[in-house]
Short mmCIF file of C-alpha atoms and ligand atoms in Angstrom, two decimals:
data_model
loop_
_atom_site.label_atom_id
_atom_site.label_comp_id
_atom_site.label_asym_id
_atom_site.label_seq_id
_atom_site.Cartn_x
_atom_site.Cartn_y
_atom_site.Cartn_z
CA UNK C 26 -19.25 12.91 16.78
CA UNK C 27 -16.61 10.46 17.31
CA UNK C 28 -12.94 11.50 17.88
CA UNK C 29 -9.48 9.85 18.20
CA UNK C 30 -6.44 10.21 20.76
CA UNK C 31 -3.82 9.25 19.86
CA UNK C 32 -0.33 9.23 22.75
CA UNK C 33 2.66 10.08 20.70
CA UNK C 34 6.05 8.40 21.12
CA UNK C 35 5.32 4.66 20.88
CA UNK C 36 7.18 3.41 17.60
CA UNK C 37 5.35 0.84 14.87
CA UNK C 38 6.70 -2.33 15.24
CA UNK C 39 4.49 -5.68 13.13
CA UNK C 40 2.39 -6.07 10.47
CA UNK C 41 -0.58 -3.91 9.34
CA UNK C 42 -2.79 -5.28 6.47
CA UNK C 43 -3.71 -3.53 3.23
CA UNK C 44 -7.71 -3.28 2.15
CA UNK C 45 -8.65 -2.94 -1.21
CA UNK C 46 -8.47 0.46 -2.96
CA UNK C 47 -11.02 2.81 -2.02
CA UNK C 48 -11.02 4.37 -5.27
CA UNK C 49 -11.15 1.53 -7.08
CA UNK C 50 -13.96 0.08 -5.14
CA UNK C 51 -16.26 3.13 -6.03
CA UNK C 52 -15.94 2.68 -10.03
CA UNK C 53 -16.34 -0.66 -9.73
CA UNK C 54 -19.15 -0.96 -7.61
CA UNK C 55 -20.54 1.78 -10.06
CA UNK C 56 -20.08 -0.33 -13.19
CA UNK C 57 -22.73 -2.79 -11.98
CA UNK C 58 -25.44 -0.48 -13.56
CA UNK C 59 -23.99 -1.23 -16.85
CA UNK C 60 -25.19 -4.81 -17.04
CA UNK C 61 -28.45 -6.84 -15.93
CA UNK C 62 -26.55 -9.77 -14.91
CA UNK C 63 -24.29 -10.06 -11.35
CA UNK C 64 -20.95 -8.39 -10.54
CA UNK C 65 -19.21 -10.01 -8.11
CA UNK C 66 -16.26 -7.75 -5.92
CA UNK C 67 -14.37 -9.12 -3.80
CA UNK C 68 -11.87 -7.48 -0.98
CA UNK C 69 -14.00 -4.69 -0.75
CA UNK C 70 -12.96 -2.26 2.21
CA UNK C 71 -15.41 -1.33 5.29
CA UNK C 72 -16.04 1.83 4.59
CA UNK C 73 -18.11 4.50 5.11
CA UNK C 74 -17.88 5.67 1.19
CA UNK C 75 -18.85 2.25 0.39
CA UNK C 76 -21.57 1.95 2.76
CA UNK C 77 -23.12 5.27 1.03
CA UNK C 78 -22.60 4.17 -2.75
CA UNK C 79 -24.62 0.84 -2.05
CA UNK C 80 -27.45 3.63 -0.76
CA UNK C 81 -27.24 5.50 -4.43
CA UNK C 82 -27.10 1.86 -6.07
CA UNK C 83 -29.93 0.60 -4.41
CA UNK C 84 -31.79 3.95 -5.29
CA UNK C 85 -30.98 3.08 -9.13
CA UNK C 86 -32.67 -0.33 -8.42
CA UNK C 87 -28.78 -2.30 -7.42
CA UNK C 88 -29.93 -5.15 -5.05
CA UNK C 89 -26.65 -5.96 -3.23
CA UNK C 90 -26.03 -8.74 -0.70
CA UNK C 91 -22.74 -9.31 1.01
CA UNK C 92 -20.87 -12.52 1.69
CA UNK C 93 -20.62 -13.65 5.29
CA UNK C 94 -18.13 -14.25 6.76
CA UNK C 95 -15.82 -17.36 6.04
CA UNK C 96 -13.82 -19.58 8.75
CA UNK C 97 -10.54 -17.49 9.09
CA UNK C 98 -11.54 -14.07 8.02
CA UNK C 99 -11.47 -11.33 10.22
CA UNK C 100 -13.44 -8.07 10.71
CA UNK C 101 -10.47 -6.71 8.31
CA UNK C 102 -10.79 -9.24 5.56
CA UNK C 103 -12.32 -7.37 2.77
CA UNK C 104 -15.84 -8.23 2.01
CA UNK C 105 -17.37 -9.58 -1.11
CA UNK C 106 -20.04 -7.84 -2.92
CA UNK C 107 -22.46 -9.04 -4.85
CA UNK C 108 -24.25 -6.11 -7.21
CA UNK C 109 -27.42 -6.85 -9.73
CA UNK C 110 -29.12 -4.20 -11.72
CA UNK C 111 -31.75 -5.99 -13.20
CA UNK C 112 -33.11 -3.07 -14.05
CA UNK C 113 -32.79 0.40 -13.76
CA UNK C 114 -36.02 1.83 -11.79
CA UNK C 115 -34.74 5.41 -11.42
CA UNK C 116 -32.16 7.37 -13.17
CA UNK C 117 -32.03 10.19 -10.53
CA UNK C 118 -28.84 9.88 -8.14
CA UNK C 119 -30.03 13.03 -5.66
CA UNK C 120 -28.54 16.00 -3.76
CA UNK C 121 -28.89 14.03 0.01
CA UNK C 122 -26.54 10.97 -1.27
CA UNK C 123 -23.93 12.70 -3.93
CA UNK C 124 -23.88 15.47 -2.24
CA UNK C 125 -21.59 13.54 0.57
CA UNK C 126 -19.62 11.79 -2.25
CA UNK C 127 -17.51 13.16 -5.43
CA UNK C 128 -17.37 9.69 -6.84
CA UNK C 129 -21.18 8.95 -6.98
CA UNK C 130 -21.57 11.85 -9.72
CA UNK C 131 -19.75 8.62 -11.91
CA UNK C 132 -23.22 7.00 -12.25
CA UNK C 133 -23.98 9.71 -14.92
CA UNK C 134 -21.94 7.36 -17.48
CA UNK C 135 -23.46 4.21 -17.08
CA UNK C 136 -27.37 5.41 -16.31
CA UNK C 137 -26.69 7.00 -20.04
CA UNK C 138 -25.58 4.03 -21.93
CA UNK C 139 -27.83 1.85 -20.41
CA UNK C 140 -31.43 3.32 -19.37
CA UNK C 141 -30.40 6.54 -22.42
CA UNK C 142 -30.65 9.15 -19.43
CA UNK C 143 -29.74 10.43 -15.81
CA UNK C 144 -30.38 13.37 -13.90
CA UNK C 145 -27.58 13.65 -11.44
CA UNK C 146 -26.94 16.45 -8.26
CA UNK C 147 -23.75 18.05 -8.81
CA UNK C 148 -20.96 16.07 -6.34
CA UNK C 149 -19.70 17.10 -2.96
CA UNK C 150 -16.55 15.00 -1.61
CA UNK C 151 -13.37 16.22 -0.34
CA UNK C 152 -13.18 20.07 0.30
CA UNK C 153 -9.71 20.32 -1.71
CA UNK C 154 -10.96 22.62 -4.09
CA UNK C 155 -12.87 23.70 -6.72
CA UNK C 156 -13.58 20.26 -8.42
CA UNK C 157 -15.43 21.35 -11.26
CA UNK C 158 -17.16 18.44 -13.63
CA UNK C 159 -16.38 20.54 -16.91
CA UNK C 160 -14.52 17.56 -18.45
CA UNK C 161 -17.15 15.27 -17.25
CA UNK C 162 -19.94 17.14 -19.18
CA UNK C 163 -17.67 17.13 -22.01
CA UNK C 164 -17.26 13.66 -22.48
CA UNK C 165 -20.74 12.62 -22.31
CA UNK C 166 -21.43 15.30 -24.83
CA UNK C 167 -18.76 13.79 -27.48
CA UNK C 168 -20.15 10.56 -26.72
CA UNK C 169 -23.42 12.17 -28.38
CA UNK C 170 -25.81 12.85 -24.93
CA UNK C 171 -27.32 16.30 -24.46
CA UNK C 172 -26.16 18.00 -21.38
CA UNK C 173 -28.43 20.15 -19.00
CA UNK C 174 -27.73 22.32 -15.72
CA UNK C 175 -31.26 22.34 -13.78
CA UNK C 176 -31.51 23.18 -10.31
CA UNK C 177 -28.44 21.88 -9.25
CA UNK C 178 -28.66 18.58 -11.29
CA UNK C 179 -26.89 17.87 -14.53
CA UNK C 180 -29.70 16.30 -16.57
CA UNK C 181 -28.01 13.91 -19.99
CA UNK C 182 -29.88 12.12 -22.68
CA UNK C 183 -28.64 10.14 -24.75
CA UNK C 184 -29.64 10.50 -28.72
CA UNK C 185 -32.44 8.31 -30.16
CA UNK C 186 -29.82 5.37 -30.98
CA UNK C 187 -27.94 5.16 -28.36
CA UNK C 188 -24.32 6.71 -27.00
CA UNK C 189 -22.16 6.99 -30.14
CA UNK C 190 -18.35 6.11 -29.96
CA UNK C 191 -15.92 9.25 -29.88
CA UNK C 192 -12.22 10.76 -30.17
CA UNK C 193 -11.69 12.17 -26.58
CA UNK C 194 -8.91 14.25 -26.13
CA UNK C 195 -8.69 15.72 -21.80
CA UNK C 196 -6.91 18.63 -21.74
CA UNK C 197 -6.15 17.92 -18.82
CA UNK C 198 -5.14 14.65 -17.03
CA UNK C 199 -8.71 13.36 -14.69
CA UNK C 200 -9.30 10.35 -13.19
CA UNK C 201 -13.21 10.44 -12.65
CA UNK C 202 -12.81 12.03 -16.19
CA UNK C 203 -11.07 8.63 -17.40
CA UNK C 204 -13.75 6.46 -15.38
CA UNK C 205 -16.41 8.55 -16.95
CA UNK C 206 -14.96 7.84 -20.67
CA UNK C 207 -14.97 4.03 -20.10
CA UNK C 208 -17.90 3.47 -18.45
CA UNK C 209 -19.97 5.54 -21.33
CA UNK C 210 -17.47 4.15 -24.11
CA UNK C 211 -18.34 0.24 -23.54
CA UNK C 212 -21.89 0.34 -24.80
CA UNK C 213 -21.26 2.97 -27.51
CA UNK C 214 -21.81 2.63 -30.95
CA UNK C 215 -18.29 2.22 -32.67
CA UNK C 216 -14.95 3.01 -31.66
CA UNK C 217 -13.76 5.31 -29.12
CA UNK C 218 -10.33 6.71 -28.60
CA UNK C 219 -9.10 8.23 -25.40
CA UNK C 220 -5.79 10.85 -25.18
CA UNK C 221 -4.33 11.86 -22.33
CA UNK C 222 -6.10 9.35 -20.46
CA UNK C 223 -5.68 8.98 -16.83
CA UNK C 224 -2.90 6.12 -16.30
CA UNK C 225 -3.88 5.46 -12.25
CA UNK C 226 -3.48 1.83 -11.15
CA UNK C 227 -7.45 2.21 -10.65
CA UNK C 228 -8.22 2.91 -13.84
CA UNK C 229 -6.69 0.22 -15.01
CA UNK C 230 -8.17 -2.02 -12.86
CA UNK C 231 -11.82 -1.26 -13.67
CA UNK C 232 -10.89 -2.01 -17.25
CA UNK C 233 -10.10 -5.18 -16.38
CA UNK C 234 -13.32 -5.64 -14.69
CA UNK C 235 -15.23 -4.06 -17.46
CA UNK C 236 -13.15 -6.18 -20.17
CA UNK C 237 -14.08 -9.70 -18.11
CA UNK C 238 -17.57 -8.33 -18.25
CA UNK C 239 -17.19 -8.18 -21.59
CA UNK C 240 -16.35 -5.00 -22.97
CA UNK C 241 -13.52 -4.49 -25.76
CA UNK C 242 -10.76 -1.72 -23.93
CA UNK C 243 -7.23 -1.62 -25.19
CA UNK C 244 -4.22 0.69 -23.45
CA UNK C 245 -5.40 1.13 -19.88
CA UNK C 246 -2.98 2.28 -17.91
CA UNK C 247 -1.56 4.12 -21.15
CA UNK C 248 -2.07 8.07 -22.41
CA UNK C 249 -4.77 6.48 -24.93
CA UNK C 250 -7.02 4.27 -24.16
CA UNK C 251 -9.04 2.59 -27.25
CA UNK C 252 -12.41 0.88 -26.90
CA UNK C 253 -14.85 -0.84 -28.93
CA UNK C 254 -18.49 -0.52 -28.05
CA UNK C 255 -20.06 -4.27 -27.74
CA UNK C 256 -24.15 -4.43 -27.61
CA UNK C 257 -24.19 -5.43 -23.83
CA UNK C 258 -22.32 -6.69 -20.92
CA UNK C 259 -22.30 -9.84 -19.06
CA UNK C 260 -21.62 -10.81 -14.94
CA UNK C 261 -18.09 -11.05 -13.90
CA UNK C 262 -16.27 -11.61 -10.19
CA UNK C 263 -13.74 -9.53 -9.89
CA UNK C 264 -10.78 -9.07 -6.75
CA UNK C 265 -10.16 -5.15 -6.10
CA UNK C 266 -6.50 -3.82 -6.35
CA UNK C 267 -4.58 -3.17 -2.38
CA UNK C 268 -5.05 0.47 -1.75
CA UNK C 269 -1.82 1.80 -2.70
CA UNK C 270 -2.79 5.55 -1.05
CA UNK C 271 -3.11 3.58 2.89
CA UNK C 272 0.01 1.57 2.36
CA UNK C 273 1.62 4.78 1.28
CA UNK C 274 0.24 6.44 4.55
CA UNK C 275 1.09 3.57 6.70
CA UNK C 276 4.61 3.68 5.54
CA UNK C 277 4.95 7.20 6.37
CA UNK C 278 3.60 6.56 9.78
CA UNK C 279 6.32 4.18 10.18
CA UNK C 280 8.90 6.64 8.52
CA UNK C 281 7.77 8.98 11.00
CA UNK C 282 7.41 7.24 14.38
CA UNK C 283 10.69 4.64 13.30
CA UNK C 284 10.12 0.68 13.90
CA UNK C 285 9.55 -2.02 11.14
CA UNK C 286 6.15 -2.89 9.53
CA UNK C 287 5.33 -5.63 7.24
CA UNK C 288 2.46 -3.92 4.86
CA UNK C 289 1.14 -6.89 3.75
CA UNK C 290 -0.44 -7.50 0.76
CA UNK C 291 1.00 -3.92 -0.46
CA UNK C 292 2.02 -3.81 -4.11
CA UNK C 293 5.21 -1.77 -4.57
CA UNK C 294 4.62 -1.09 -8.48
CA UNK C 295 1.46 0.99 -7.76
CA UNK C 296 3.19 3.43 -5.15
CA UNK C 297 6.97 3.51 -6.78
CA UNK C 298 7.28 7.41 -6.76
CA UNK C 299 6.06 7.28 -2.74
CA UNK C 300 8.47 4.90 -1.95
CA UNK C 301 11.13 6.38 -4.18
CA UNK C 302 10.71 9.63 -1.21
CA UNK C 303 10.35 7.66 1.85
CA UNK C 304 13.86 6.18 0.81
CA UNK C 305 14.96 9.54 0.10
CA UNK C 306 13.69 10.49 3.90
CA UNK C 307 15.93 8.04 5.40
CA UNK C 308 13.70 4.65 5.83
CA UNK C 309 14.36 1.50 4.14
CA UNK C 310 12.13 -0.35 2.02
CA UNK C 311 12.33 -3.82 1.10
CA UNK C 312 10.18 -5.86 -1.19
CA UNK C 313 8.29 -9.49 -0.54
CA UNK C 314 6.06 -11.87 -1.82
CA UNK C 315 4.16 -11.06 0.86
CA UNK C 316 4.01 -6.75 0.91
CA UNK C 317 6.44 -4.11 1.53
CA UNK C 318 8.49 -3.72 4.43
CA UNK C 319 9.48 -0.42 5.71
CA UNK C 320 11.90 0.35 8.36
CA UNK C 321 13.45 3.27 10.50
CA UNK C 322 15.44 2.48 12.60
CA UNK C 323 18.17 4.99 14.21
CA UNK C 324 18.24 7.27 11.10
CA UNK C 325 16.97 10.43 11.54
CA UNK C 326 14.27 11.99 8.43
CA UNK C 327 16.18 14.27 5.93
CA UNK C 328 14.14 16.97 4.16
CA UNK C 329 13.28 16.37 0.36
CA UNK C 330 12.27 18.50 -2.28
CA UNK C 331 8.57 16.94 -3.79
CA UNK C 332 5.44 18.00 -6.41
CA UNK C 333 2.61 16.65 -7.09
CA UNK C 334 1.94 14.42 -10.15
CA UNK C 335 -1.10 12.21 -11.79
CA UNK C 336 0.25 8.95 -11.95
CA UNK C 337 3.25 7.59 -12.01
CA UNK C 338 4.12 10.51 -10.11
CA UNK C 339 3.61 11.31 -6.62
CA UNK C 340 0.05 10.83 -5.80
CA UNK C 341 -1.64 14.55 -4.24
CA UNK C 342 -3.35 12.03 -2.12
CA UNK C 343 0.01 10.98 -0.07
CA UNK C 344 0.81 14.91 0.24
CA UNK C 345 -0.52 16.11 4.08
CA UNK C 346 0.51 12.72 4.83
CA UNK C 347 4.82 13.35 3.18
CA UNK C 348 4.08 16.70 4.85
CA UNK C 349 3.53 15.51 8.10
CA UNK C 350 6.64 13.41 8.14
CA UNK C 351 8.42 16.40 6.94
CA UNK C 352 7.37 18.27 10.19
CA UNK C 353 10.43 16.13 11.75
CA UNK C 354 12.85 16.37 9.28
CA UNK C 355 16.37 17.81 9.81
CA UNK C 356 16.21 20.81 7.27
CA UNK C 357 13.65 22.36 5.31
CA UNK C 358 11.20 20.23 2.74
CA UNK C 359 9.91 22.30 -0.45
CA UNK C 360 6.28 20.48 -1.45
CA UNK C 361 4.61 21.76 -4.59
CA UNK C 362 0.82 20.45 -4.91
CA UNK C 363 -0.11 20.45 -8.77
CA UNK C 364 -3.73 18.82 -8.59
CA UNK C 365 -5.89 20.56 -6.52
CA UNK C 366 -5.42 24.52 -5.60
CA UNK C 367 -6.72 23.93 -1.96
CA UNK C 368 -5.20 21.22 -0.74
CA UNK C 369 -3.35 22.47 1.82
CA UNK C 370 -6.18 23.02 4.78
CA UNK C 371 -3.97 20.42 7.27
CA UNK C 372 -1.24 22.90 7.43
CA UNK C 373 -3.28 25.27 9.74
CA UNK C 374 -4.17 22.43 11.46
CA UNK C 375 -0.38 20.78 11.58
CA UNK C 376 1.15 24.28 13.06
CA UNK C 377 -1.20 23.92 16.46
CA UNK C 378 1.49 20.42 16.78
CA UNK C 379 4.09 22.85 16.78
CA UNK C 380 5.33 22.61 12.83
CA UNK C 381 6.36 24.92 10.93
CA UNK C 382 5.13 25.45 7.37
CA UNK C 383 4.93 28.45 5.25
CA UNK C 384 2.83 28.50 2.28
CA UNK C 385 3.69 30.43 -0.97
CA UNK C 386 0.64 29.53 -3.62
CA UNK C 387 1.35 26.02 -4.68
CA UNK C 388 4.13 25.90 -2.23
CA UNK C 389 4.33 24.48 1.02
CA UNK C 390 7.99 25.04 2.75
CA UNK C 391 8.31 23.03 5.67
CA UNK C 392 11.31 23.42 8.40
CA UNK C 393 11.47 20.26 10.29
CA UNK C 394 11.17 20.84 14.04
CA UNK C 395 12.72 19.04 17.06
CA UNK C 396 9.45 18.58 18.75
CA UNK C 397 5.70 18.23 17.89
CA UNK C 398 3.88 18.39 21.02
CA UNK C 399 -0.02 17.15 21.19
CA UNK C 400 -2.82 18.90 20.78
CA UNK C 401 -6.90 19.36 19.95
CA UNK C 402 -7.04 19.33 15.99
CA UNK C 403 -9.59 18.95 13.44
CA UNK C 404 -9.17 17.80 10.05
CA UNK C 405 -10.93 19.11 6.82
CA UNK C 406 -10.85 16.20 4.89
CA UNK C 407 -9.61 11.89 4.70
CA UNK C 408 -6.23 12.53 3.75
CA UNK C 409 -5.27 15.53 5.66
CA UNK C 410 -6.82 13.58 8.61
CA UNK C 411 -4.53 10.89 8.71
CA UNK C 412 -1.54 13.43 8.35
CA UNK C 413 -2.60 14.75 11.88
CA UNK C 414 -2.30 11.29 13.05
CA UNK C 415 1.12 10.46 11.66
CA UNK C 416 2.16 13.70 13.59
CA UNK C 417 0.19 13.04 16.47
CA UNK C 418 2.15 9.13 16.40
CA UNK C 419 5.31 11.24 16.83
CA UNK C 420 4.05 14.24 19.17
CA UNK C 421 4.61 14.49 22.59
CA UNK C 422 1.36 13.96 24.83
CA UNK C 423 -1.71 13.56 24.10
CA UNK C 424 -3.95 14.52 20.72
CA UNK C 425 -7.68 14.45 19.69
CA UNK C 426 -8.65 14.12 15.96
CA UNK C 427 -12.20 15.42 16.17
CA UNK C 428 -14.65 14.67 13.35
CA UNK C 429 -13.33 11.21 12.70
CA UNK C 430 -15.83 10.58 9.96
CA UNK C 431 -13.65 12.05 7.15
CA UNK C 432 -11.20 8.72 8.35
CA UNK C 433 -14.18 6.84 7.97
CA UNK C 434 -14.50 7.67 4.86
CA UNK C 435 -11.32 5.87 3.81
CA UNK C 436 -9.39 5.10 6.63
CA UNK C 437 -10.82 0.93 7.55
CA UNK C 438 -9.80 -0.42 10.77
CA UNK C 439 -7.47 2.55 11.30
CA UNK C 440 -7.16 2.22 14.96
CA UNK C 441 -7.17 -1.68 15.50
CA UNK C 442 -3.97 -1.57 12.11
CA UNK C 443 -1.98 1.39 14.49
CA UNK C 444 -3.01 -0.22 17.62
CA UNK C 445 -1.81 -3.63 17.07
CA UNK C 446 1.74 -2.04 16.22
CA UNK C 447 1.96 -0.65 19.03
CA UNK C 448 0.32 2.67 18.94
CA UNK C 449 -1.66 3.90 21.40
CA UNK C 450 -4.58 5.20 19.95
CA UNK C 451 -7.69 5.19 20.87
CA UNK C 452 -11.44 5.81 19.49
CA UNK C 453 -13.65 8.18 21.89
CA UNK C 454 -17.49 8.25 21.39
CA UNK C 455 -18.85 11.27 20.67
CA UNK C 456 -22.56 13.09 20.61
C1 UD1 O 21 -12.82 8.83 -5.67
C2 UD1 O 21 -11.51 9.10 -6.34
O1 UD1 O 21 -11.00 8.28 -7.07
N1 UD1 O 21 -10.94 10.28 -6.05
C3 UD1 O 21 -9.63 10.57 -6.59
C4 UD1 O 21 -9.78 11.19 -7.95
O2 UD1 O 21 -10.58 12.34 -7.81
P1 UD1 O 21 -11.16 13.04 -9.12
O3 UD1 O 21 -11.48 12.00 -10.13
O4 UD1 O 21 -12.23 13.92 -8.66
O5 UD1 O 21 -9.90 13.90 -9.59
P2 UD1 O 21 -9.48 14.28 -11.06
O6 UD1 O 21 -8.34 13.41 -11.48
O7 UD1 O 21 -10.68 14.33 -11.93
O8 UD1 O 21 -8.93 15.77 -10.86
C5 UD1 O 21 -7.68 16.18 -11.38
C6 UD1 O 21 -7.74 17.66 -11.70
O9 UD1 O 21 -8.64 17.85 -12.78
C7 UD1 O 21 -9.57 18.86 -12.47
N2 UD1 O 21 -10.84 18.58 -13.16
C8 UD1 O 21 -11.41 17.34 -13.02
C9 UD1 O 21 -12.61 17.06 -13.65
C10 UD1 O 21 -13.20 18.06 -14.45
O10 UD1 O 21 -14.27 17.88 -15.04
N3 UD1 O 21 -12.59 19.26 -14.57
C11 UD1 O 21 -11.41 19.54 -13.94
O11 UD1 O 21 -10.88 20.65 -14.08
C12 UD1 O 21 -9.69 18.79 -10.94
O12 UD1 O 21 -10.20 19.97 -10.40
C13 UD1 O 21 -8.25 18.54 -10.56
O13 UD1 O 21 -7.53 19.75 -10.56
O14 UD1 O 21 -8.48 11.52 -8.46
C14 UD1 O 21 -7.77 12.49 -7.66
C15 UD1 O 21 -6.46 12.80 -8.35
O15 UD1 O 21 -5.63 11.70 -8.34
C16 UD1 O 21 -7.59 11.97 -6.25
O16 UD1 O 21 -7.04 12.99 -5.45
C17 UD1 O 21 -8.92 11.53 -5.65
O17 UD1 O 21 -8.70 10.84 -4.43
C1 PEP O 22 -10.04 13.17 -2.39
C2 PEP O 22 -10.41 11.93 -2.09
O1 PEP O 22 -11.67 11.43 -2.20
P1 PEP O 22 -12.88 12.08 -3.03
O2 PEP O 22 -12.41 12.20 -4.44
O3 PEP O 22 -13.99 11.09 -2.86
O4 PEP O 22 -13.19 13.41 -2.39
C3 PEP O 22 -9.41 10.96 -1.62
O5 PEP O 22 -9.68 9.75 -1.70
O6 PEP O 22 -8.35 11.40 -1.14
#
């Protein structure tokens, strides 16, 4: 298994450019089962996640190709997909491929409303917590479809005529809950009405891709969402969103280790309530046409007081990474996690760098230290991965990330972006 060193003390000092959303890639890649015709994605990141949901596509009967490479593009310049479901051969997304991914359970929605039914393992993905798919169930069961638990797999039907529109009201705010709702929604019969939909910039952005296919979606990116079943959808080519949780990350590395970085192609409006904290740290930010630019330079990082939020608030999937930073800070940092009740596995794994954290339920207290100093670590999952190597950026010595696959996972290019700022990090092959 591969692992990463990284040698702590260099700071970031250049530009590091920003792939296209992970988690916007997934739904979008997903909604290509919802027409016959082709869905063209562009700047679509490397990544293992996406490598693995092109396996469960194909397995529906997706035939993919990707664009070559054009003159000027580098091994970073995302890639353009091309997805076409010309039909669906097989409605069964199995236990070997979810399992590895929460985000393939999605395909439930649109294997419904197009082929009437799907037989789908119960998802696997980050081990954060419980991740139950309750609301899930309960929206394809509004939407009309008869919901089964056998062996494992969550077996839906539509009804005789089809996926009938619905008033859908989550009790609790969910993103693959929201993705879920739309994807089912567009070929329904009749109207359906969201509340307390999810408001995440990625939501909104595979409306947009499901409107230019065709579908009728109002309020994305607002509490209710309304949509208007149409009888099919067409092609479309569609650009995904910059991946506001890795500029996020990359700005903390550079709040962390001090220097300037251009993150280029970052959009500022989708991480506001980040960068809102990292100011609040003690780093500048300043906004381009070209990205955002964050600096560090001879201030120290002050302790801030932070919880959790769905959008616009601050995103769980920036907290190991704000919790790392806060490892330096002069004072004690209070971080309250809100989304998921186990999402706090790094700080075992942050204390053998010499933090100190102390955890109280759905509090993390963290007293900045003086000193991190490296060490062997191994992450649980993506995001608290990358918090080990914003400390390791800023420990003293050496440290190995082992099981670099959960960077993989969402992390592209991760050591070439670091490296080429000046870090010193470097990939080790592994049995
Ligand atoms: C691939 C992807 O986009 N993953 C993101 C997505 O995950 P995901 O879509 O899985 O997260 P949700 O927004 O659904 O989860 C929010 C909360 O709702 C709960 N819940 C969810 C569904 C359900 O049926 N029942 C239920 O109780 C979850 O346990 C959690 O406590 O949004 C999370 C919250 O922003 C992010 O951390 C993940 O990175
Ligand atoms: C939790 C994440 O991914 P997943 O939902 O796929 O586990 C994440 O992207 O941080």
């Amino acid at each position: 298994m591969d692992r990463i060193r990284i040698t702590g003390g260099a700071t970031l000092n250049g530009v590091i450019p920003i792939s296209g959303a992970k988690n916007a890639a997934l739904p979008l890649m997903i909604a290509s089962l919802l027409t016959s015709e082709t869905l063209e994605l562009h700047n679509v990141p490397r990544l293992a996640d996406v490598q693995q949901l092109l396996r469960i596509l194909g397995n529906h009967g997706v035939d993919t190709a990707i664009a070559g490479k054009r003159p000027g593009q580098t091994s970073e310049t995302g890639q353009s997909i091309r997805l076409k479901a010309a039909s669906i051969i097989d409605t069964t997304a199995p236990y070997e491929l979810v399992s590895r991914m929460r985000a393939s359970f999605w395909v439930i929605a649109p294997l419904v409303a197009r082929a009437g039914r799907a037989r789908v393992s119960l998802p696997g993905g980050c081990a954060i917590g419980t991740r139950p798919v309750d609301l899930l169930l309960m929206v394809m069961e509004k939407l009309g479809a008869k919901v089964e638990i056998e062996g494992g797999y969550v077996v839906a039907t539509a009804p005789s005529g089809g996926l009938r529109g619905a008033h859908i009201d989550f009790p609790k705010v969910t993103v693959g809950g929201t993705h879920t709702a739309l994807m089912a929604a567009v070929l329904a019969d009749g109207e359906t009405v969201i509340d307390n939909a999810a408001r995440e910039p990625e939501v909104v952005d595979l409306a947009d891709c499901l409107n230019a296919m065709g579908a009728r979606i109002s309020g994305a990116g607002q509490s209710r969402v309304v949509i208007q079943g149409v009888g099919s959808l067409g092609g479309a080519s569609h650009t995904v969103l910059p991946d506001r949780i890795e500029a996020g990350t990359y700005a903390m590395a550079v709040a962390m280790t001090g220097g300037e970085v251009l993150l280029e192609g970052a959009r500022p409006e989708l991480l506001q309530s980040a960068l809102d904290i990292i100011v609040r740290t003690g780093a500048d930010i300043t906004v381009s046409n070209e990205g955002i630019r964050v600096r560090r330079n001879g201030h120290g990082i002050d302790p801030v007081d932070v919880t959790t939020e769905p959008f616009p608030g601050f995103p769980t999937d920036l907290q190991a990474q704000l919790m790392a930073l806060l490892t330096r800070a002069k004072g004690t940092s209070r971080i309250r996690e809100t989304i998921f009740e186990n999402r706090f596995m790094h700080v075992q794994e942050l204390a053998r760098l010499g933090s100190r954290i102390r955890l109280d339920g759905d509090v993390a207290w963290v007293d900045g230290v003086e000193r991190l100093t490296g060490a062997p670590v191994m992450a649980t999952d993506l995001r608290a991965s990358v918090s080990l190597v914003i400390a390791a950026l800023a420990a003293d010595g050496d440290t190995t990330v082992n099981r670099v696959y959960h960077l993989d996972r969402g992390f592209e290019a991760l050591e070439a972006k670091l490296g080429r700022c000046g870090a010193q990090v470097e990939r080790l092959s592994g049995d």
